[in-house]
Short mmCIF file of C-alpha atoms in Angstrom, two decimals:
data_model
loop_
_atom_site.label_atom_id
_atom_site.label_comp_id
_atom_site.label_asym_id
_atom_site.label_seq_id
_atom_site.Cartn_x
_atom_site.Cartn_y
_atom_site.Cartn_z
CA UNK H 1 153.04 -64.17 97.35
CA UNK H 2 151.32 -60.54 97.61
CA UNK H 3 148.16 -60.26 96.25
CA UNK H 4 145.94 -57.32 94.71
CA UNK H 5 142.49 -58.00 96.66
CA UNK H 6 139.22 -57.22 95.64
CA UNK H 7 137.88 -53.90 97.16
CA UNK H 8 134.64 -52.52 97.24
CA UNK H 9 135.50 -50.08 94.38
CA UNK H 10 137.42 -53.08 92.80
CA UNK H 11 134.56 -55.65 92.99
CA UNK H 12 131.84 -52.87 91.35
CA UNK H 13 134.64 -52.08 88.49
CA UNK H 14 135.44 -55.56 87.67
CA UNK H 15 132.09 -57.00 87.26
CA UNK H 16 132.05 -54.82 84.08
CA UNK H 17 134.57 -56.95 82.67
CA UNK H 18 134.04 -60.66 84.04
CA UNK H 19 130.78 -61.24 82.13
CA UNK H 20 131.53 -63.99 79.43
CA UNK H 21 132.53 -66.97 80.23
CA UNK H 22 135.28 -68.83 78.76
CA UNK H 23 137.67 -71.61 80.20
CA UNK H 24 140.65 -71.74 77.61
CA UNK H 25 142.96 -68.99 79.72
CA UNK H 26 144.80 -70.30 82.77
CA UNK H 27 145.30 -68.05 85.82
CA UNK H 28 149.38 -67.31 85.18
CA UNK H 29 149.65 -67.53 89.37
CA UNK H 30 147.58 -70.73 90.02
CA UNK H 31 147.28 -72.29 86.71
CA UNK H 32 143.29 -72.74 87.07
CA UNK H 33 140.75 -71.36 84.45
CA UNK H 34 139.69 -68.25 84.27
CA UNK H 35 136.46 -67.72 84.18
CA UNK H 36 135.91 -64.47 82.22
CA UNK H 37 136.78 -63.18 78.86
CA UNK H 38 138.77 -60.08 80.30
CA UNK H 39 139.37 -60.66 83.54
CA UNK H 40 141.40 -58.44 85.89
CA UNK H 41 141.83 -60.97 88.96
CA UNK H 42 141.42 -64.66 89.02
CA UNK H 43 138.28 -66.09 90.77
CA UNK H 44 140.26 -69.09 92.51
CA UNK H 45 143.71 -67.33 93.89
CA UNK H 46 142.45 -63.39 93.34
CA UNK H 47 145.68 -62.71 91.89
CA UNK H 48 146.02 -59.67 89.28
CA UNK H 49 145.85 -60.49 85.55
CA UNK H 50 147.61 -59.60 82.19
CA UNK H 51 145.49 -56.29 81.27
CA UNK H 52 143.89 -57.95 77.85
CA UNK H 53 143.83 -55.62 74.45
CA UNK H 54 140.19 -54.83 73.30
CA UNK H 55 139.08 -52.54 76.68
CA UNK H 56 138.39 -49.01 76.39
CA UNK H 57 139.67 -45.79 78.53
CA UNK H 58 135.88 -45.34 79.53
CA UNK H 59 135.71 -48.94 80.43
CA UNK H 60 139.07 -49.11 81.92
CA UNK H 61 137.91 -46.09 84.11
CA UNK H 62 135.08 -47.44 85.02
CA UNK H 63 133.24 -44.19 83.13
CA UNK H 64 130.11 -43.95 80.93
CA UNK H 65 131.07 -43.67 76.90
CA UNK H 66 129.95 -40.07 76.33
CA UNK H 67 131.88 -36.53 75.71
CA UNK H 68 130.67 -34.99 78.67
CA UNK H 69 131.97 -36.79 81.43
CA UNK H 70 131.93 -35.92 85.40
CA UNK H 71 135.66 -34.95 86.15
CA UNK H 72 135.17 -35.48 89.70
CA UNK H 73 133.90 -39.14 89.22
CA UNK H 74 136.88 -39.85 86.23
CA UNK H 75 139.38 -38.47 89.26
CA UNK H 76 137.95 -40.30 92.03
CA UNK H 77 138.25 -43.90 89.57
CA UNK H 78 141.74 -42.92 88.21
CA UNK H 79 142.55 -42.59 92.29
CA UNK H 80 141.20 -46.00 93.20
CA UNK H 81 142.65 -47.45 90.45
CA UNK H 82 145.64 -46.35 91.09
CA UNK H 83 145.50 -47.41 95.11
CA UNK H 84 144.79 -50.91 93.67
CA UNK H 85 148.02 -50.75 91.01
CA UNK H 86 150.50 -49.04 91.42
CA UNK H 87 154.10 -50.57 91.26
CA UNK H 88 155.29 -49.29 94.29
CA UNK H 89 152.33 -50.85 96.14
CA UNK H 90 154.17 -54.23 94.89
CA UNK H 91 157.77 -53.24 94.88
CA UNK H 92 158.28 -56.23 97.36
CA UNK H 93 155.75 -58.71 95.61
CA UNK H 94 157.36 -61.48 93.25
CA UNK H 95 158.66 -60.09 89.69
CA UNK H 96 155.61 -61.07 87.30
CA UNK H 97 152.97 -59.21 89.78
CA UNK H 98 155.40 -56.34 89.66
CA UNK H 99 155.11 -56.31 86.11
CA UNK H 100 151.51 -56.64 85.51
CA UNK H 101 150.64 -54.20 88.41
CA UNK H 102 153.04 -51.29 86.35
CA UNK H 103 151.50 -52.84 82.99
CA UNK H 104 148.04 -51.44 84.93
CA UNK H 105 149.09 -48.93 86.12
CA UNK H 106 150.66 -47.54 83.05
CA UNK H 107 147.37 -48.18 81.40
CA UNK H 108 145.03 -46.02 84.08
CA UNK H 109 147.74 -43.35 83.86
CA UNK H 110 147.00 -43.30 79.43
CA UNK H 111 143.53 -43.57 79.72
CA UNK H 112 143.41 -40.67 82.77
CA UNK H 113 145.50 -38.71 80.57
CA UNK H 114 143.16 -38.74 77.45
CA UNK H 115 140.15 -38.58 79.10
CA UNK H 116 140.86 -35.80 81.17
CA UNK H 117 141.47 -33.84 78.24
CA UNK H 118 138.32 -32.62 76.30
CA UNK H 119 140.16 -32.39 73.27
CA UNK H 120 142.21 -36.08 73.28
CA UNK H 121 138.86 -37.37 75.00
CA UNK H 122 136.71 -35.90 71.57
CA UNK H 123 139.79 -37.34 69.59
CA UNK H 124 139.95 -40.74 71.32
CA UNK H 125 135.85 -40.78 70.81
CA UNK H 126 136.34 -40.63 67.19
CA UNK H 127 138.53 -42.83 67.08
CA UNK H 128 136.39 -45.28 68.74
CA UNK H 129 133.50 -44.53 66.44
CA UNK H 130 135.87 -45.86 63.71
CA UNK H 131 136.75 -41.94 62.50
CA UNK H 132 140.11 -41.76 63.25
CA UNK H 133 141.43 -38.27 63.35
CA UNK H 134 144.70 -37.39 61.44
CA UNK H 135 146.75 -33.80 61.29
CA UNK H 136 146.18 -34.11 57.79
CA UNK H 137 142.68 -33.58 57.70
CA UNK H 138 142.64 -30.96 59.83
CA UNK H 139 140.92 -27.45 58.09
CA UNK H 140 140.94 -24.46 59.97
CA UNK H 141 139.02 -21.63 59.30
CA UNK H 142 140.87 -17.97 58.71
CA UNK H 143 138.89 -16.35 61.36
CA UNK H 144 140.11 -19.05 63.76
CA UNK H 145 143.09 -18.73 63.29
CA UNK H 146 143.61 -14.47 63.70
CA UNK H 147 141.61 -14.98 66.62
CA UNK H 148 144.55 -17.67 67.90
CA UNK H 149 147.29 -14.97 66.78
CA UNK H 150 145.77 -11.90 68.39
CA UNK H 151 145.59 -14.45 71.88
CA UNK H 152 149.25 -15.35 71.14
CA UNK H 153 149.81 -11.55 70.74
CA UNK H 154 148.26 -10.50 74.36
CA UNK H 155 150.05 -13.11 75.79
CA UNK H 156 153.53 -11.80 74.62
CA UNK H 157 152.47 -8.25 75.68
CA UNK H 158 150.97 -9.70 79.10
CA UNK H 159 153.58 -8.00 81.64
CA UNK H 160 151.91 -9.28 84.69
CA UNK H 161 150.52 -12.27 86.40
CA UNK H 162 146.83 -10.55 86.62
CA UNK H 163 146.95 -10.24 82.67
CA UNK H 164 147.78 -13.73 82.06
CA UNK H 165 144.83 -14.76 84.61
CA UNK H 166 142.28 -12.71 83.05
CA UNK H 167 143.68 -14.08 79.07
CA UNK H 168 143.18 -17.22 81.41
CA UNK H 169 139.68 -17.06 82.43
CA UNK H 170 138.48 -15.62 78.72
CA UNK H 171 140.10 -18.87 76.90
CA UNK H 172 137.90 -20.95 79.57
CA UNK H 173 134.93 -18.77 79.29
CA UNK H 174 135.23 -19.35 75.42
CA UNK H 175 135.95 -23.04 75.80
CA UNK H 176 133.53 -23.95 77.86
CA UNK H 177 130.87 -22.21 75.53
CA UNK H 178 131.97 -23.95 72.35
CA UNK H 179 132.12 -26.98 74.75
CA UNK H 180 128.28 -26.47 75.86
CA UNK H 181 127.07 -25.13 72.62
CA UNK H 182 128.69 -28.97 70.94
CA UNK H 183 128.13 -30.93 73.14
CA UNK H 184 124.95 -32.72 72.31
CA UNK H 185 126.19 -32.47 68.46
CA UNK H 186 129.05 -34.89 70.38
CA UNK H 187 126.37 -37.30 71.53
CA UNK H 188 125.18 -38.14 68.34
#
Protein backbone atom coordinates (compact mmCIF):
# COMPACT_ATOMS: atom_id res chain seq x y z
CA UNK A 1 0.00 0.00 0.00
CA UNK A 2 1.45 3.63 -0.99
CA UNK A 3 1.02 6.13 1.35
CA UNK A 4 0.73 10.11 1.29
CA UNK A 5 3.28 11.00 4.26
CA UNK A 6 3.30 13.83 6.35
CA UNK A 7 5.78 16.58 5.19
CA UNK A 8 6.96 19.48 6.81
CA UNK A 9 4.57 21.71 4.77
CA UNK A 10 1.95 18.87 5.28
CA UNK A 11 2.28 18.57 9.11
CA UNK A 12 2.02 22.77 9.53
CA UNK A 13 -1.21 22.64 7.04
CA UNK A 14 -2.93 19.84 8.68
CA UNK A 15 -2.80 20.87 12.20
CA UNK A 16 -5.33 23.54 11.04
CA UNK A 17 -7.74 20.93 10.52
CA UNK A 18 -7.12 18.05 13.20
CA UNK A 19 -8.24 20.15 16.19
CA UNK A 20 -11.56 18.53 17.51
CA UNK A 21 -11.70 15.47 18.59
CA UNK A 22 -14.17 12.96 17.73
CA UNK A 23 -13.99 9.02 17.57
CA UNK A 24 -17.21 8.02 15.50
CA UNK A 25 -15.19 8.02 11.86
CA UNK A 26 -13.05 4.99 11.09
CA UNK A 27 -9.81 5.38 9.11
CA UNK A 28 -11.27 3.75 5.52
CA UNK A 29 -7.42 2.07 5.21
CA UNK A 30 -6.99 0.69 8.80
CA UNK A 31 -10.37 0.78 10.21
CA UNK A 32 -9.13 2.67 13.55
CA UNK A 33 -10.69 6.03 14.79
CA UNK A 34 -9.93 9.02 13.64
CA UNK A 35 -9.10 11.34 15.80
CA UNK A 36 -10.11 14.71 14.28
CA UNK A 37 -13.23 16.24 12.99
CA UNK A 38 -11.69 16.91 9.41
CA UNK A 39 -8.91 15.09 9.12
CA UNK A 40 -6.71 14.78 6.02
CA UNK A 41 -4.46 11.66 7.11
CA UNK A 42 -5.09 9.14 9.76
CA UNK A 43 -2.97 9.36 12.99
CA UNK A 44 -2.47 5.40 13.26
CA UNK A 45 -1.63 4.24 9.41
CA UNK A 46 -1.00 8.09 7.91
CA UNK A 47 -3.02 7.16 5.07
CA UNK A 48 -4.92 10.07 3.03
CA UNK A 49 -8.58 10.76 3.91
CA UNK A 50 -11.99 11.47 2.18
CA UNK A 51 -11.63 15.48 1.77
CA UNK A 52 -14.82 16.28 4.25
CA UNK A 53 -17.51 19.14 3.01
CA UNK A 54 -17.53 22.24 5.38
CA UNK A 55 -13.57 23.50 4.60
CA UNK A 56 -12.92 26.62 2.90
CA UNK A 57 -10.52 27.57 -0.25
CA UNK A 58 -8.54 29.80 2.34
CA UNK A 59 -8.42 26.94 4.69
CA UNK A 60 -7.88 24.36 2.12
CA UNK A 61 -4.88 26.58 0.97
CA UNK A 62 -3.60 26.94 3.96
CA UNK A 63 -4.24 31.05 3.43
CA UNK A 64 -5.49 33.77 5.82
CA UNK A 65 -9.47 34.72 5.13
CA UNK A 66 -8.96 38.23 3.75
CA UNK A 67 -9.27 39.93 0.05
CA UNK A 68 -5.84 40.83 -0.15
CA UNK A 69 -3.94 37.84 -0.19
CA UNK A 70 0.01 37.23 -0.93
CA UNK A 71 0.01 35.51 -4.47
CA UNK A 72 3.37 34.26 -3.96
CA UNK A 73 2.44 32.45 -0.63
CA UNK A 74 -1.28 31.13 -2.31
CA UNK A 75 1.26 29.72 -5.28
CA UNK A 76 3.84 28.30 -3.18
CA UNK A 77 0.67 26.24 -0.99
CA UNK A 78 -1.27 25.37 -4.22
CA UNK A 79 2.45 23.82 -5.29
CA UNK A 80 2.92 21.79 -2.14
CA UNK A 81 -0.35 20.75 -2.18
CA UNK A 82 -0.25 19.60 -5.23
CA UNK A 83 3.35 17.60 -4.68
CA UNK A 84 1.41 15.88 -1.82
CA UNK A 85 -1.86 14.96 -4.27
CA UNK A 86 -1.72 14.65 -7.28
CA UNK A 87 -3.10 11.45 -9.08
CA UNK A 88 -0.25 10.73 -10.99
CA UNK A 89 1.89 10.71 -7.83
CA UNK A 90 -0.47 7.52 -7.03
CA UNK A 91 -1.16 6.14 -10.43
CA UNK A 92 0.42 2.83 -9.07
CA UNK A 93 -1.15 3.03 -5.44
CA UNK A 94 -4.36 0.79 -4.80
CA UNK A 95 -7.75 2.21 -6.47
CA UNK A 96 -9.47 4.04 -3.36
CA UNK A 97 -6.07 6.18 -2.65
CA UNK A 98 -6.17 6.92 -6.33
CA UNK A 99 -9.44 8.26 -5.92
CA UNK A 100 -9.19 10.31 -2.90
CA UNK A 101 -5.71 11.70 -3.95
CA UNK A 102 -7.62 13.11 -7.52
CA UNK A 103 -10.75 13.96 -5.15
CA UNK A 104 -7.76 16.40 -3.49
CA UNK A 105 -6.36 17.27 -5.96
CA UNK A 106 -9.34 18.37 -7.87
CA UNK A 107 -10.23 20.35 -4.83
CA UNK A 108 -6.65 22.47 -4.55
CA UNK A 109 -6.96 22.93 -8.32
CA UNK A 110 -10.95 24.84 -7.53
CA UNK A 111 -9.87 26.57 -4.69
CA UNK A 112 -6.34 27.81 -6.62
CA UNK A 113 -8.52 28.76 -9.34
CA UNK A 114 -10.89 31.11 -7.34
CA UNK A 115 -8.56 32.46 -5.22
CA UNK A 116 -6.18 33.44 -7.65
CA UNK A 117 -8.67 35.49 -9.19
CA UNK A 118 -9.46 38.87 -7.42
CA UNK A 119 -12.73 38.93 -8.81
CA UNK A 120 -14.02 34.99 -8.06
CA UNK A 121 -11.85 35.45 -4.75
CA UNK A 122 -14.24 38.90 -3.82
CA UNK A 123 -17.17 36.67 -5.17
CA UNK A 124 -16.32 33.49 -3.24
CA UNK A 125 -15.79 36.03 -0.02
CA UNK A 126 -19.30 37.02 -0.29
CA UNK A 127 -20.42 34.14 -0.57
CA UNK A 128 -18.84 33.03 2.53
CA UNK A 129 -20.14 36.03 4.42
CA UNK A 130 -23.59 34.53 3.59
CA UNK A 131 -24.11 37.32 0.50
CA UNK A 132 -24.20 35.23 -2.25
CA UNK A 133 -23.68 37.03 -5.49
CA UNK A 134 -26.10 36.38 -8.45
CA UNK A 135 -25.98 37.89 -12.31
CA UNK A 136 -29.21 39.12 -11.46
CA UNK A 137 -28.32 41.60 -9.10
CA UNK A 138 -25.73 42.88 -10.85
CA UNK A 139 -26.20 47.06 -11.65
CA UNK A 140 -23.78 48.66 -13.67
CA UNK A 141 -23.33 52.11 -13.95
CA UNK A 142 -23.57 53.93 -17.65
CA UNK A 143 -20.22 55.44 -17.31
CA UNK A 144 -18.84 51.95 -16.68
CA UNK A 145 -19.95 50.59 -19.15
CA UNK A 146 -18.77 53.31 -22.28
CA UNK A 147 -15.63 53.16 -20.58
CA UNK A 148 -15.73 49.03 -21.22
CA UNK A 149 -16.89 49.79 -24.98
CA UNK A 150 -14.33 52.44 -25.85
CA UNK A 151 -11.53 49.53 -24.29
CA UNK A 152 -13.33 46.96 -26.50
CA UNK A 153 -13.03 49.58 -29.32
CA UNK A 154 -9.00 50.10 -29.00
CA UNK A 155 -8.65 46.65 -28.80
CA UNK A 156 -10.35 45.96 -32.26
CA UNK A 157 -8.32 48.88 -33.75
CA UNK A 158 -5.02 47.57 -31.87
CA UNK A 159 -2.91 46.49 -35.12
CA UNK A 160 0.11 45.53 -33.19
CA UNK A 161 1.43 43.57 -30.32
CA UNK A 162 2.92 46.94 -28.58
CA UNK A 163 -0.78 48.38 -28.64
CA UNK A 164 -2.30 45.49 -27.03
CA UNK A 165 0.61 45.64 -24.25
CA UNK A 166 0.21 49.16 -23.49
CA UNK A 167 -4.19 48.60 -23.47
CA UNK A 168 -2.53 45.81 -21.23
CA UNK A 169 -0.67 47.65 -18.69
CA UNK A 170 -3.57 50.62 -18.47
CA UNK A 171 -6.38 47.85 -17.55
CA UNK A 172 -3.76 46.73 -14.69
CA UNK A 173 -2.82 50.18 -13.76
CA UNK A 174 -6.68 50.82 -13.40
CA UNK A 175 -7.29 47.53 -11.64
CA UNK A 176 -4.94 47.61 -9.32
CA UNK A 177 -6.10 51.22 -8.24
CA UNK A 178 -9.75 50.30 -7.79
CA UNK A 179 -8.17 47.20 -6.13
CA UNK A 180 -6.07 49.47 -3.55
CA UNK A 181 -8.54 52.21 -3.28
CA UNK A 182 -11.36 48.96 -2.00
CA UNK A 183 -9.56 47.12 -0.45
CA UNK A 184 -9.94 47.92 3.18
CA UNK A 185 -13.83 48.62 2.29
CA UNK A 186 -13.25 44.53 1.51
CA UNK A 187 -12.01 43.94 5.04
CA UNK A 188 -14.91 45.04 6.67
Amino acid sequence: MTTIPYRRFGLQFLKRFEHSYCTHINCWSCGRPLQARNPVFCNSCKVVQHPKNGRDYFEILNMQKIFGIDAKELQKNFKELQKQFHPDKHARSEKMLQEISAEYSSLVNQAFKTLNSPLDRGIYLLELAGYPFTEEEIHIEQDFLMKIMEINEELADASDKESLLRIGDQNRRIMNGLLEANYGKLQH
